[in-house]
Coordinates of C-alpha atoms in Angstrom, one line a residue:
P27 CA 92.8 86.4 104.7
P28 CA 91.9 89.7 106.4
N29 CA 94.8 92.1 106.8
P30 CA 94.8 93.5 110.4
S31 CA 96.9 96.6 109.4
W32 CA 94.4 97.5 106.6
E33 CA 91.4 96.9 108.9
G34 CA 92.9 99.4 111.3
V35 CA 93.5 102.3 108.8
Q36 CA 91.0 101.9 106.0
R37 CA 88.4 104.2 107.7
L38 CA 90.9 107.1 107.5
D39 CA 90.5 107.3 103.7
G40 CA 88.9 110.7 102.9
V41 CA 89.2 112.1 106.5
E42 CA 90.2 115.8 106.7
W43 CA 93.0 116.4 109.3
R44 CA 94.7 119.7 110.0
G45 CA 94.1 121.0 106.5
H46 CA 95.0 117.7 104.8
R47 CA 92.9 115.0 103.2
L48 CA 94.0 111.6 104.3
V49 CA 94.2 108.8 101.7
A50 CA 94.4 105.2 102.6
R51 CA 95.4 102.6 100.0
Q52 CA 96.0 98.9 100.5
L53 CA 99.1 97.5 98.8
P54 CA 99.1 93.9 97.7
V55 CA 101.2 91.5 99.7
I56 CA 103.0 90.3 96.6
W57 CA 106.8 90.6 96.3
G58 CA 107.7 93.6 94.1
A59 CA 104.1 94.7 93.5
P60 CA 103.9 97.6 96.0
R61 CA 106.7 99.5 94.1
E62 CA 104.5 100.0 91.0
H63 CA 101.3 100.8 93.0
L64 CA 103.2 103.3 95.2
A65 CA 104.8 105.0 92.3
K66 CA 101.5 105.5 90.5
W67 CA 99.7 106.7 93.6
T68 CA 102.5 109.1 94.5
A69 CA 102.4 110.7 91.1
E70 CA 98.6 110.9 91.2
L71 CA 98.2 112.3 94.7
E72 CA 101.5 114.2 95.3
P73 CA 101.4 113.5 99.1
V74 CA 103.2 115.6 101.6
A75 CA 104.0 112.5 103.7
I76 CA 103.6 108.7 103.4
F77 CA 103.0 106.4 106.3
S78 CA 103.1 102.7 105.9
F79 CA 101.6 100.2 108.2
G80 CA 102.2 96.5 108.2
Q81 CA 101.6 93.3 110.1
G82 CA 104.2 92.1 112.4
G83 CA 104.7 90.9 116.0
G84 CA 103.4 93.7 118.2
Y85 CA 103.8 97.5 117.6
A86 CA 107.1 99.0 116.5
L87 CA 108.3 102.0 114.6
E88 CA 110.5 100.8 111.8
T89 CA 113.4 103.2 111.4
V90 CA 115.6 101.2 109.1
A91 CA 114.3 98.9 106.4
D92 CA 116.2 95.7 105.9
N93 CA 114.7 95.0 102.5
R94 CA 115.3 91.3 102.9
R95 CA 112.9 88.7 101.7
A96 CA 111.3 86.6 104.4
K97 CA 111.2 82.8 104.3
A98 CA 107.4 82.9 104.2
G99 CA 105.7 83.2 100.9
D100 CA 103.7 86.2 99.7
N101 CA 99.9 86.1 98.8
D102 CA 100.8 84.6 95.4
G103 CA 102.8 81.8 97.1
Q104 CA 106.1 83.3 95.9

């Protein structure tokens, strides 16, 4: 299904902002998969900062990651 967080940020890809080029990438919603993609993109792009957006209930700034698996399955049904 469409991913609202991706729909909101994908147009930022390639935008120049304060001397920086913004890069937007969509991580798969599959348990464990983002780690390999993020490592590859980080090595390739050498970013000065990484911002991650996700889908949840409303808007909130996550300051501490629980890193716990939800009861709902990922996009592979896992």
